[in-house]
JSON list of C-alpha atoms in Angstrom, two decimals:
[
{"chain": "A", "resi": 29, "resn": "UNK", "atom": "CA", "xyz": [90.58, 95.25, 105.84]},
{"chain": "A", "resi": 30, "resn": "UNK", "atom": "CA", "xyz": [91.21, 98.05, 103.41]},
{"chain": "A", "resi": 31, "resn": "UNK", "atom": "CA", "xyz": [91.64, 96.96, 99.83]},
{"chain": "A", "resi": 32, "resn": "UNK", "atom": "CA", "xyz": [94.68, 99.21, 99.43]},
{"chain": "A", "resi": 33, "resn": "UNK", "atom": "CA", "xyz": [96.45, 97.58, 102.41]},
{"chain": "A", "resi": 34, "resn": "UNK", "atom": "CA", "xyz": [95.59, 94.12, 101.11]},
{"chain": "A", "resi": 35, "resn": "UNK", "atom": "CA", "xyz": [96.87, 94.99, 97.63]},
{"chain": "A", "resi": 36, "resn": "UNK", "atom": "CA", "xyz": [100.03, 96.52, 99.07]},
{"chain": "A", "resi": 37, "resn": "UNK", "atom": "CA", "xyz": [100.78, 93.45, 101.20]},
{"chain": "A", "resi": 38, "resn": "UNK", "atom": "CA", "xyz": [99.81, 90.85, 98.60]},
{"chain": "A", "resi": 39, "resn": "UNK", "atom": "CA", "xyz": [99.46, 92.34, 95.12]},
{"chain": "A", "resi": 40, "resn": "UNK", "atom": "CA", "xyz": [97.70, 90.29, 92.45]},
{"chain": "A", "resi": 41, "resn": "UNK", "atom": "CA", "xyz": [101.02, 89.30, 90.85]},
{"chain": "A", "resi": 42, "resn": "UNK", "atom": "CA", "xyz": [102.33, 87.85, 94.10]},
{"chain": "A", "resi": 43, "resn": "UNK", "atom": "CA", "xyz": [99.05, 86.10, 94.81]},
{"chain": "A", "resi": 44, "resn": "UNK", "atom": "CA", "xyz": [99.23, 84.53, 91.36]},
{"chain": "A", "resi": 45, "resn": "UNK", "atom": "CA", "xyz": [102.54, 82.95, 92.35]},
{"chain": "A", "resi": 46, "resn": "UNK", "atom": "CA", "xyz": [101.44, 81.96, 95.86]},
{"chain": "A", "resi": 47, "resn": "UNK", "atom": "CA", "xyz": [98.02, 80.41, 95.22]},
{"chain": "A", "resi": 48, "resn": "UNK", "atom": "CA", "xyz": [99.24, 77.32, 93.30]},
{"chain": "A", "resi": 49, "resn": "UNK", "atom": "CA", "xyz": [101.86, 76.62, 95.98]},
{"chain": "A", "resi": 50, "resn": "UNK", "atom": "CA", "xyz": [99.48, 76.53, 98.94]},
{"chain": "A", "resi": 51, "resn": "UNK", "atom": "CA", "xyz": [98.83, 73.04, 100.26]},
{"chain": "A", "resi": 52, "resn": "UNK", "atom": "CA", "xyz": [95.15, 72.07, 100.49]},
{"chain": "A", "resi": 53, "resn": "UNK", "atom": "CA", "xyz": [93.48, 72.53, 103.86]},
{"chain": "A", "resi": 54, "resn": "UNK", "atom": "CA", "xyz": [93.09, 69.01, 105.27]},
{"chain": "A", "resi": 55, "resn": "UNK", "atom": "CA", "xyz": [89.56, 67.99, 106.26]},
{"chain": "A", "resi": 56, "resn": "UNK", "atom": "CA", "xyz": [88.91, 67.65, 109.97]},
{"chain": "A", "resi": 57, "resn": "UNK", "atom": "CA", "xyz": [88.86, 63.96, 110.91]},
{"chain": "A", "resi": 58, "resn": "UNK", "atom": "CA", "xyz": [85.96, 64.51, 113.29]},
{"chain": "A", "resi": 59, "resn": "UNK", "atom": "CA", "xyz": [84.04, 66.57, 110.73]},
{"chain": "A", "resi": 60, "resn": "UNK", "atom": "CA", "xyz": [82.18, 69.75, 111.53]},
{"chain": "A", "resi": 61, "resn": "UNK", "atom": "CA", "xyz": [83.91, 72.98, 112.35]},
{"chain": "A", "resi": 62, "resn": "UNK", "atom": "CA", "xyz": [83.74, 76.19, 110.40]},
{"chain": "A", "resi": 63, "resn": "UNK", "atom": "CA", "xyz": [84.23, 76.51, 106.68]},
{"chain": "A", "resi": 64, "resn": "UNK", "atom": "CA", "xyz": [87.85, 77.18, 105.67]},
{"chain": "A", "resi": 65, "resn": "UNK", "atom": "CA", "xyz": [88.74, 80.85, 105.51]},
{"chain": "A", "resi": 66, "resn": "UNK", "atom": "CA", "xyz": [89.62, 82.60, 102.27]},
{"chain": "A", "resi": 67, "resn": "UNK", "atom": "CA", "xyz": [93.22, 81.59, 101.58]},
{"chain": "A", "resi": 68, "resn": "UNK", "atom": "CA", "xyz": [94.20, 85.02, 100.30]},
{"chain": "A", "resi": 69, "resn": "UNK", "atom": "CA", "xyz": [92.88, 86.68, 103.45]},
{"chain": "A", "resi": 70, "resn": "UNK", "atom": "CA", "xyz": [94.81, 84.23, 105.62]},
{"chain": "A", "resi": 71, "resn": "UNK", "atom": "CA", "xyz": [97.98, 84.67, 103.57]},
{"chain": "A", "resi": 72, "resn": "UNK", "atom": "CA", "xyz": [97.63, 88.46, 103.75]},
{"chain": "A", "resi": 73, "resn": "UNK", "atom": "CA", "xyz": [97.17, 88.29, 107.53]},
{"chain": "A", "resi": 74, "resn": "UNK", "atom": "CA", "xyz": [100.30, 86.13, 107.83]},
{"chain": "A", "resi": 75, "resn": "UNK", "atom": "CA", "xyz": [102.29, 88.54, 105.65]},
{"chain": "A", "resi": 76, "resn": "UNK", "atom": "CA", "xyz": [101.08, 91.41, 107.84]},
{"chain": "A", "resi": 77, "resn": "UNK", "atom": "CA", "xyz": [102.29, 89.70, 111.02]},
{"chain": "A", "resi": 78, "resn": "UNK", "atom": "CA", "xyz": [105.62, 88.73, 109.48]},
{"chain": "A", "resi": 79, "resn": "UNK", "atom": "CA", "xyz": [106.36, 92.15, 107.99]},
{"chain": "A", "resi": 80, "resn": "UNK", "atom": "CA", "xyz": [105.00, 94.37, 110.76]},
{"chain": "A", "resi": 81, "resn": "UNK", "atom": "CA", "xyz": [106.41, 92.55, 113.77]},
{"chain": "A", "resi": 82, "resn": "UNK", "atom": "CA", "xyz": [102.90, 92.44, 115.22]},
{"chain": "A", "resi": 83, "resn": "UNK", "atom": "CA", "xyz": [102.30, 89.63, 117.70]},
{"chain": "A", "resi": 84, "resn": "UNK", "atom": "CA", "xyz": [99.91, 86.98, 116.43]},
{"chain": "A", "resi": 85, "resn": "UNK", "atom": "CA", "xyz": [97.48, 87.74, 119.25]},
{"chain": "A", "resi": 86, "resn": "UNK", "atom": "CA", "xyz": [97.33, 91.39, 118.16]},
{"chain": "A", "resi": 87, "resn": "UNK", "atom": "CA", "xyz": [96.36, 90.68, 114.56]},
{"chain": "A", "resi": 88, "resn": "UNK", "atom": "CA", "xyz": [93.73, 93.32, 113.70]},
{"chain": "A", "resi": 89, "resn": "UNK", "atom": "CA", "xyz": [90.19, 92.01, 113.28]},
{"chain": "A", "resi": 90, "resn": "UNK", "atom": "CA", "xyz": [89.95, 93.88, 109.98]},
{"chain": "A", "resi": 91, "resn": "UNK", "atom": "CA", "xyz": [91.78, 90.99, 108.28]},
{"chain": "A", "resi": 92, "resn": "UNK", "atom": "CA", "xyz": [88.74, 88.78, 108.90]},
{"chain": "A", "resi": 93, "resn": "UNK", "atom": "CA", "xyz": [90.98, 86.00, 110.18]},
{"chain": "A", "resi": 94, "resn": "UNK", "atom": "CA", "xyz": [91.47, 84.99, 113.79]},
{"chain": "A", "resi": 95, "resn": "UNK", "atom": "CA", "xyz": [95.00, 85.07, 115.17]},
{"chain": "A", "resi": 96, "resn": "UNK", "atom": "CA", "xyz": [94.74, 81.33, 115.89]},
{"chain": "A", "resi": 97, "resn": "UNK", "atom": "CA", "xyz": [93.79, 80.54, 112.28]},
{"chain": "A", "resi": 98, "resn": "UNK", "atom": "CA", "xyz": [96.57, 82.73, 110.88]},
{"chain": "A", "resi": 99, "resn": "UNK", "atom": "CA", "xyz": [99.17, 81.15, 113.17]},
{"chain": "A", "resi": 100, "resn": "UNK", "atom": "CA", "xyz": [97.91, 77.62, 112.58]},
{"chain": "A", "resi": 101, "resn": "UNK", "atom": "CA", "xyz": [98.04, 78.08, 108.80]},
{"chain": "A", "resi": 102, "resn": "UNK", "atom": "CA", "xyz": [101.50, 79.73, 109.03]},
{"chain": "A", "resi": 103, "resn": "UNK", "atom": "CA", "xyz": [102.74, 76.70, 110.97]},
{"chain": "A", "resi": 104, "resn": "UNK", "atom": "CA", "xyz": [101.22, 74.25, 108.47]},
{"chain": "A", "resi": 105, "resn": "UNK", "atom": "CA", "xyz": [102.66, 76.18, 105.52]},
{"chain": "A", "resi": 106, "resn": "UNK", "atom": "CA", "xyz": [106.08, 76.26, 107.17]},
{"chain": "A", "resi": 107, "resn": "UNK", "atom": "CA", "xyz": [106.01, 72.49, 107.73]},
{"chain": "A", "resi": 108, "resn": "UNK", "atom": "CA", "xyz": [104.92, 72.00, 104.11]},
{"chain": "A", "resi": 109, "resn": "UNK", "atom": "CA", "xyz": [107.92, 74.03, 102.87]},
{"chain": "A", "resi": 110, "resn": "UNK", "atom": "CA", "xyz": [105.83, 76.84, 101.37]},
{"chain": "A", "resi": 111, "resn": "UNK", "atom": "CA", "xyz": [108.28, 79.63, 102.15]},
{"chain": "A", "resi": 112, "resn": "UNK", "atom": "CA", "xyz": [111.23, 77.90, 100.50]},
{"chain": "A", "resi": 113, "resn": "UNK", "atom": "CA", "xyz": [109.17, 77.07, 97.40]},
{"chain": "A", "resi": 114, "resn": "UNK", "atom": "CA", "xyz": [107.76, 80.59, 97.25]},
{"chain": "A", "resi": 115, "resn": "UNK", "atom": "CA", "xyz": [111.24, 82.09, 97.48]},
{"chain": "A", "resi": 116, "resn": "UNK", "atom": "CA", "xyz": [112.41, 79.92, 94.60]},
{"chain": "A", "resi": 117, "resn": "UNK", "atom": "CA", "xyz": [109.30, 80.73, 92.55]},
{"chain": "A", "resi": 118, "resn": "UNK", "atom": "CA", "xyz": [109.77, 84.47, 93.02]},
{"chain": "A", "resi": 119, "resn": "UNK", "atom": "CA", "xyz": [113.44, 84.20, 92.03]},
{"chain": "A", "resi": 120, "resn": "UNK", "atom": "CA", "xyz": [112.48, 82.18, 88.94]},
{"chain": "A", "resi": 121, "resn": "UNK", "atom": "CA", "xyz": [109.83, 84.76, 87.98]},
{"chain": "A", "resi": 122, "resn": "UNK", "atom": "CA", "xyz": [112.27, 87.64, 88.40]},
{"chain": "A", "resi": 123, "resn": "UNK", "atom": "CA", "xyz": [114.81, 85.74, 86.30]},
{"chain": "A", "resi": 124, "resn": "UNK", "atom": "CA", "xyz": [112.29, 85.18, 83.51]},
{"chain": "A", "resi": 125, "resn": "UNK", "atom": "CA", "xyz": [111.48, 88.89, 83.51]},
{"chain": "A", "resi": 126, "resn": "UNK", "atom": "CA", "xyz": [115.17, 89.78, 83.40]},
{"chain": "A", "resi": 127, "resn": "UNK", "atom": "CA", "xyz": [114.86, 91.60, 86.71]},
{"chain": "A", "resi": 128, "resn": "UNK", "atom": "CA", "xyz": [117.38, 89.48, 88.59]},
{"chain": "A", "resi": 129, "resn": "UNK", "atom": "CA", "xyz": [121.04, 90.42, 88.40]},
{"chain": "A", "resi": 130, "resn": "UNK", "atom": "CA", "xyz": [123.39, 87.72, 89.68]},
{"chain": "A", "resi": 131, "resn": "UNK", "atom": "CA", "xyz": [126.53, 89.67, 88.74]},
{"chain": "A", "resi": 132, "resn": "UNK", "atom": "CA", "xyz": [126.70, 90.89, 92.30]},
{"chain": "A", "resi": 133, "resn": "UNK", "atom": "CA", "xyz": [125.38, 89.16, 95.35]},
{"chain": "A", "resi": 134, "resn": "UNK", "atom": "CA", "xyz": [125.81, 89.36, 99.08]},
{"chain": "A", "resi": 135, "resn": "UNK", "atom": "CA", "xyz": [126.88, 86.16, 100.72]},
{"chain": "A", "resi": 136, "resn": "UNK", "atom": "CA", "xyz": [126.33, 85.98, 104.43]},
{"chain": "A", "resi": 137, "resn": "UNK", "atom": "CA", "xyz": [128.63, 83.85, 106.51]},
{"chain": "A", "resi": 138, "resn": "UNK", "atom": "CA", "xyz": [129.66, 83.43, 110.08]},
{"chain": "A", "resi": 139, "resn": "UNK", "atom": "CA", "xyz": [132.81, 81.96, 111.49]},
{"chain": "A", "resi": 140, "resn": "UNK", "atom": "CA", "xyz": [133.62, 80.85, 114.97]},
{"chain": "A", "resi": 141, "resn": "UNK", "atom": "CA", "xyz": [137.14, 80.86, 116.16]},
{"chain": "A", "resi": 142, "resn": "UNK", "atom": "CA", "xyz": [138.41, 77.42, 117.09]},
{"chain": "A", "resi": 143, "resn": "UNK", "atom": "CA", "xyz": [139.05, 76.80, 120.74]},
{"chain": "A", "resi": 144, "resn": "UNK", "atom": "CA", "xyz": [142.68, 76.88, 121.72]},
{"chain": "A", "resi": 145, "resn": "UNK", "atom": "CA", "xyz": [144.30, 73.56, 120.90]},
{"chain": "A", "resi": 146, "resn": "UNK", "atom": "CA", "xyz": [141.33, 72.29, 118.86]},
{"chain": "A", "resi": 147, "resn": "UNK", "atom": "CA", "xyz": [141.77, 71.34, 115.23]}
]
């Protein structure tokens, strides 16, 4: 994968926030298998899929990560609450830098009209 694409998707500053939040890769109970992939490469592949709309199975080989590994790690990270923690960490970092302005915000809401006669 091109260094410029990798840096654009996951710049060093973002990786510095992400790396400490990643849960450890659990050892395989049966042992064996391949060595764990580079976490940054896997994270970058996941970011590519999520931001490009690419199907997991069409993940380019240039990322050095199989589609199955990227999807498996995405699923594990989701179950571990990584995305919520990362969102909070990024907001905290922006707040510390003074780059977050809470004076105006967009609140998204949906309402469903009650059925006739319902309370």
